[in-house]
């Protein structure tokens, strides 16, 4: 689907989830980055990119994305746990 139309937000998000499940956080981060580029204020895309940053040890980027995601997902407890891990770095 992405070869046909790279503007498909949900396809980038799903591709990132597949990379996550396969243990490929760098590839996941790239897919989530594409999703965020298409929907910059989307909480799920920011959360997923933030957790990919976290797994790759990029704690500052993880904090930035997770903090931005909290603005749209204020009741998502897992987000705050991941952000705390990013602050502990």
C-alpha positions as MATLAB code, in Angstrom:
seq = 'XXXXXXXXXXXXXXXXXXXXXXXXXXXXXXXXXXXXXXXXXXXXXXXXXXXXXXXXXXXXXXXXXXXXXXXXXXXXXXXXXXXXXXXXX';
ca = [
       0.000    0.000    0.000;
       2.844    2.426    0.791;
       4.375    1.865   -2.654;
       1.089    2.991   -4.154;
       0.438    5.934   -1.823;
       2.945    7.073    0.814;
       0.369    9.423    2.366;
      -1.549    6.609    4.068;
      -1.121    7.471    7.756;
      -2.595    4.226    9.095;
      -0.341    2.135    6.879;
       2.765    3.794    8.338;
       1.419    3.251   11.851;
       0.686   -0.409   11.138;
       4.064   -0.930    9.493;
       5.716    0.499   12.607;
       3.765   -1.902   14.812;
       4.945   -4.814   12.657;
       8.560   -3.684   12.993;
       8.032   -3.418   16.764;
       6.712   -6.975   16.955;
       9.706   -8.188   14.938;
      12.122   -6.476   17.347;
      13.289   -3.844   14.855;
      12.979   -0.550   16.752;
      15.003    1.514   14.252;
      12.691    0.479   11.420;
       9.681    1.059   13.671;
      10.897    4.556   14.468;
      11.182    5.316   10.750;
       7.620    4.183   10.107;
       6.293    6.113   13.090;
       8.242    9.173   11.957;
       6.432    8.997    8.609;
       3.096    8.751   10.455;
       3.949   11.768   12.625;
       4.935   13.734    9.507;
       1.424   13.118    8.159;
      -0.355   13.768   11.481;
       1.944   15.843   13.726;
      -0.421   16.041   16.704;
      -1.560   12.404   16.648;
      -1.125   10.904   20.101;
      -0.747    7.243   19.088;
       1.904    8.035   16.475;
       3.828   10.238   18.918;
       3.555    7.618   21.658;
       4.806    4.839   19.410;
       7.672    6.914   18.025;
       8.541    7.942   21.573;
       8.728    4.349   22.757;
      10.870    3.465   19.720;
      13.224    6.313   20.666;
      13.291    4.915   24.198;
      14.237    1.412   23.039;
      17.031    2.920   20.934;
      18.397    4.917   23.881;
      17.448    8.346   22.512;
      15.982    9.527   25.801;
      15.618   13.218   24.945;
      13.628   12.470   21.768;
      11.563    9.932   23.724;
      10.712   12.537   26.365;
       9.754   15.086   23.697;
       7.432   12.714   21.833;
       5.882   11.239   24.962;
       5.249   14.687   26.414;
       3.601   15.785   23.159;
       1.506   12.593   23.124;
       0.302   13.294   26.668;
      -1.496   16.393   25.394;
      -3.860   14.226   23.346;
      -3.816   11.051   25.467;
      -4.069   12.401   29.039;
      -5.618    9.212   30.465;
      -3.187    6.724   28.878;
      -1.294    5.418   31.914;
       1.314    3.490   29.904;
       2.425    6.756   28.330;
       3.434    8.149   31.729;
       5.304    4.965   32.637;
       7.267    5.144   29.386;
       7.970    8.847   29.873;
       9.234    8.166   33.401;
      11.606    5.557   31.949;
      12.830    8.152   29.453;
      13.571   10.570   32.304;
      15.471    7.858   34.184;
      17.441    7.151   31.000;
];
